[in-house]
Amino acid sequence: MDEAAGHGHLQVVRWLHTQRKEGCTSNAMDNAAANGHLEVVKWLQKHREEGCTFQAMDRAAAGGHLETIKWLQTNRFEGCTTAAMDNAAANGWLQTVRWLHEHRIEGCTTSAMDEAAGGGHFEVMLFLFANRNEGCTWRAAENATRARNLEIVQWLHSHYPDQFDRNRVIAAADRDDFYMMEWLHSLA
């Protein structure tokens, strides 16, 4: 049942509920939420007692399943961890990041901006910069460099100079990225 729920197979979940005795674990709702299968989550809430864990909201956020997150907020008590906003940011889900910022207290870590930089999610980075205090680490510039995103690397250099390690960034740069290498060497 856990696997069927995670894949959104509501008919299979219903059949297993009535025809088998094994039941499920909290992984059923966690998995369904992670994949945005809100109808399965609702059915499990109504017909099963296993519930879910904080992983339901954390993993739903990673997938950008905002309606599922909102439902969990209203109907469940487990909440989430900083991984929710960190992973939503890493995957570029700006509306999810914004909602978590406005409705949850867990916040995020520097990983949110570090990973958003690597994913090229500049709008998410700008939101975090304007609304959060966690900032980033040197990994943000390194991740953006590996992703060949000069605009983000330049922005990080301008806004987080204390976290910008030119030598690390040069080491991470693709030698075939002429514009990146030209700009990095101009910093000397």
Tab-separated table of C-alpha atoms in Angstrom, residues 17-183:
chain	number	residue	atom	x	y	z
A	17	HIS	CA	-7.420	-1.541	2.226
A	18	THR	CA	-10.503	-3.733	1.779
A	19	GLN	CA	-8.971	-6.985	0.530
A	20	ARG	CA	-5.704	-7.332	2.437
A	21	LYS	CA	-4.696	-7.216	6.090
A	22	GLU	CA	-1.111	-5.909	5.811
A	23	GLY	CA	-2.181	-2.280	5.872
A	24	CYS	CA	0.418	0.405	5.430
A	25	THR	CA	2.810	2.631	7.346
A	26	SER	CA	3.173	6.387	7.567
A	27	ASN	CA	5.285	6.010	4.423
A	28	ALA	CA	2.051	5.733	2.436
A	29	MET	CA	0.996	9.306	3.158
A	30	ASP	CA	4.596	10.562	3.090
A	31	ASN	CA	5.124	9.024	-0.358
A	32	ALA	CA	1.796	10.252	-1.727
A	33	ALA	CA	2.514	13.790	-0.503
A	34	ALA	CA	6.047	13.691	-1.915
A	35	ASN	CA	4.644	13.026	-5.366
A	36	GLY	CA	1.736	15.454	-5.111
A	37	HIS	CA	-0.999	12.822	-5.006
A	38	LEU	CA	-3.335	14.911	-2.881
A	39	GLU	CA	-6.409	12.740	-3.468
A	40	VAL	CA	-4.504	9.738	-2.116
A	41	VAL	CA	-3.345	11.776	0.894
A	42	LYS	CA	-6.944	12.816	1.603
A	43	TRP	CA	-8.204	9.243	1.250
A	44	LEU	CA	-5.536	7.926	3.625
A	45	GLN	CA	-6.430	10.618	6.148
A	46	LYS	CA	-10.073	9.571	6.052
A	47	HIS	CA	-9.698	5.775	5.935
A	48	ARG	CA	-6.409	4.918	7.650
A	49	GLU	CA	-4.859	5.695	11.035
A	50	GLU	CA	-1.132	5.596	10.221
A	51	GLY	CA	-0.896	9.297	9.394
A	52	CYS	CA	2.370	10.752	8.175
A	53	THR	CA	5.625	12.257	9.407
A	54	PHE	CA	7.288	15.630	8.820
A	55	GLN	CA	8.692	13.992	5.681
A	56	ALA	CA	5.305	14.469	4.008
A	57	MET	CA	5.608	18.261	3.963
A	58	ASP	CA	9.383	18.262	3.472
A	59	ARG	CA	9.149	16.035	0.422
A	60	ALA	CA	6.025	17.739	-0.973
A	61	ALA	CA	7.960	21.020	-0.816
A	62	ALA	CA	10.902	19.482	-2.670
A	63	GLY	CA	8.491	18.611	-5.471
A	64	GLY	CA	6.763	21.993	-5.436
A	65	HIS	CA	3.400	20.473	-4.533
A	66	LEU	CA	1.999	23.597	-2.922
A	67	GLU	CA	-1.642	22.468	-2.726
A	68	THR	CA	-0.529	19.326	-0.902
A	69	ILE	CA	1.548	21.414	1.506
A	70	LYS	CA	-1.404	23.703	2.204
A	71	TRP	CA	-3.643	20.699	2.865
A	72	LEU	CA	-1.086	19.172	5.240
A	73	GLN	CA	-0.804	22.492	7.069
A	74	THR	CA	-4.570	22.583	7.608
A	75	ASN	CA	-5.249	18.908	8.285
A	76	ARG	CA	-2.123	17.449	9.893
A	77	PHE	CA	0.118	18.457	12.789
A	78	GLU	CA	3.553	17.042	11.867
A	79	GLY	CA	4.833	20.189	10.181
A	80	CYS	CA	8.164	20.226	8.410
A	81	THR	CA	11.854	20.948	8.893
A	82	THR	CA	14.243	23.419	7.280
A	83	ALA	CA	14.653	20.800	4.549
A	84	ALA	CA	11.262	21.867	3.163
A	85	MET	CA	12.400	25.359	2.189
A	86	ASP	CA	15.952	24.234	1.411
A	87	ASN	CA	14.765	21.665	-1.118
A	88	ALA	CA	12.013	23.859	-2.572
A	89	ALA	CA	14.664	26.530	-3.196
A	90	ALA	CA	17.105	24.002	-4.646
A	91	ASN	CA	14.469	22.884	-7.126
A	92	GLY	CA	13.333	26.394	-8.044
A	93	TRP	CA	9.845	26.350	-6.535
A	94	LEU	CA	9.560	30.080	-5.780
A	95	GLN	CA	5.868	30.039	-4.812
A	96	THR	CA	6.506	27.159	-2.429
A	97	VAL	CA	9.471	28.969	-0.869
A	98	ARG	CA	7.362	32.111	-0.513
A	99	TRP	CA	4.467	30.196	1.097
A	100	LEU	CA	6.748	28.383	3.550
A	101	HIS	CA	8.349	31.701	4.480
A	102	GLU	CA	4.938	33.257	5.140
A	103	HIS	CA	3.216	30.322	6.878
A	104	ARG	CA	5.859	28.216	8.620
A	105	ILE	CA	8.453	29.051	11.273
A	106	GLU	CA	11.160	26.498	10.431
A	107	GLY	CA	12.897	28.721	7.898
A	108	CYS	CA	15.824	27.398	5.920
A	109	THR	CA	19.584	27.026	6.062
A	110	THR	CA	22.354	28.410	3.866
A	111	SER	CA	21.778	25.327	1.729
A	112	ALA	CA	18.675	27.013	0.264
A	113	MET	CA	20.671	29.705	-1.511
A	114	ASP	CA	23.708	27.486	-2.112
A	115	GLU	CA	21.611	24.964	-4.026
A	116	ALA	CA	19.351	27.541	-5.723
A	117	ALA	CA	22.532	29.096	-7.138
A	118	GLY	CA	23.616	25.749	-8.538
A	119	GLY	CA	20.207	25.212	-10.106
A	120	GLY	CA	20.198	28.625	-11.741
A	121	HIS	CA	17.144	29.712	-9.753
A	122	PHE	CA	17.964	33.409	-9.607
A	123	GLU	CA	14.425	34.539	-8.683
A	124	VAL	CA	14.485	32.197	-5.686
A	125	MET	CA	17.863	33.590	-4.663
A	126	LEU	CA	16.565	37.152	-4.904
A	127	PHE	CA	13.566	36.238	-2.730
A	128	LEU	CA	15.797	34.612	-0.122
A	129	PHE	CA	18.150	37.596	-0.177
A	130	ALA	CA	15.270	40.044	0.337
A	131	ASN	CA	13.346	38.033	2.932
A	132	ARG	CA	15.671	35.710	4.819
A	133	ASN	CA	18.837	36.177	6.870
A	134	GLU	CA	20.571	32.825	6.355
A	135	GLY	CA	22.584	33.963	3.339
A	136	CYS	CA	24.883	31.487	1.638
A	137	THR	CA	28.291	29.877	1.885
A	138	TRP	CA	31.162	29.654	-0.589
A	139	ARG	CA	29.306	26.678	-2.074
A	140	ALA	CA	26.805	29.015	-3.766
A	141	ALA	CA	29.448	30.546	-6.039
A	142	GLU	CA	31.068	27.174	-6.607
A	143	ASN	CA	27.711	25.599	-7.535
A	144	ALA	CA	26.815	28.468	-9.884
A	145	THR	CA	30.252	28.245	-11.495
A	146	ARG	CA	29.869	24.521	-12.118
A	147	ALA	CA	26.469	25.269	-13.662
A	148	ARG	CA	28.152	27.874	-15.903
A	149	ASN	CA	25.894	30.662	-14.665
A	150	LEU	CA	28.006	33.803	-14.873
A	151	GLU	CA	25.146	36.144	-13.943
A	152	ILE	CA	24.632	34.381	-10.609
A	153	VAL	CA	28.372	34.160	-9.938
A	154	GLN	CA	28.705	37.908	-10.516
A	155	TRP	CA	25.706	38.635	-8.285
A	156	LEU	CA	27.134	36.493	-5.494
A	157	HIS	CA	30.489	38.240	-5.802
A	158	SER	CA	28.727	41.589	-5.467
A	159	HIS	CA	26.337	40.673	-2.629
A	160	TYR	CA	28.337	38.118	-0.623
A	161	PRO	CA	31.992	39.095	-1.059
A	162	ASP	CA	32.963	37.440	2.240
A	163	GLN	CA	31.659	34.108	0.947
A	164	PHE	CA	33.285	34.426	-2.475
A	165	ASP	CA	36.507	32.444	-2.716
A	166	ARG	CA	38.007	33.287	-6.114
A	167	ASN	CA	40.439	30.352	-6.028
A	168	ARG	CA	37.667	27.841	-5.301
A	169	VAL	CA	35.531	29.310	-8.064
A	170	ILE	CA	38.383	29.188	-10.576
A	171	ALA	CA	39.034	25.562	-9.599
A	172	ALA	CA	35.350	24.755	-10.193
A	173	ALA	CA	35.110	26.627	-13.493
A	174	ASP	CA	34.875	24.857	-16.819
A	175	ARG	CA	37.955	25.900	-18.759
A	176	ASP	CA	35.858	25.964	-21.939
A	177	ASP	CA	33.598	28.694	-20.516
A	178	PHE	CA	35.460	31.661	-21.962
A	179	TYR	CA	33.279	34.380	-20.436
A	180	MET	CA	33.395	32.846	-16.969
A	181	MET	CA	37.171	32.451	-17.086
A	182	GLU	CA	37.673	35.946	-18.502
A	183	TRP	CA	35.586	37.494	-15.721
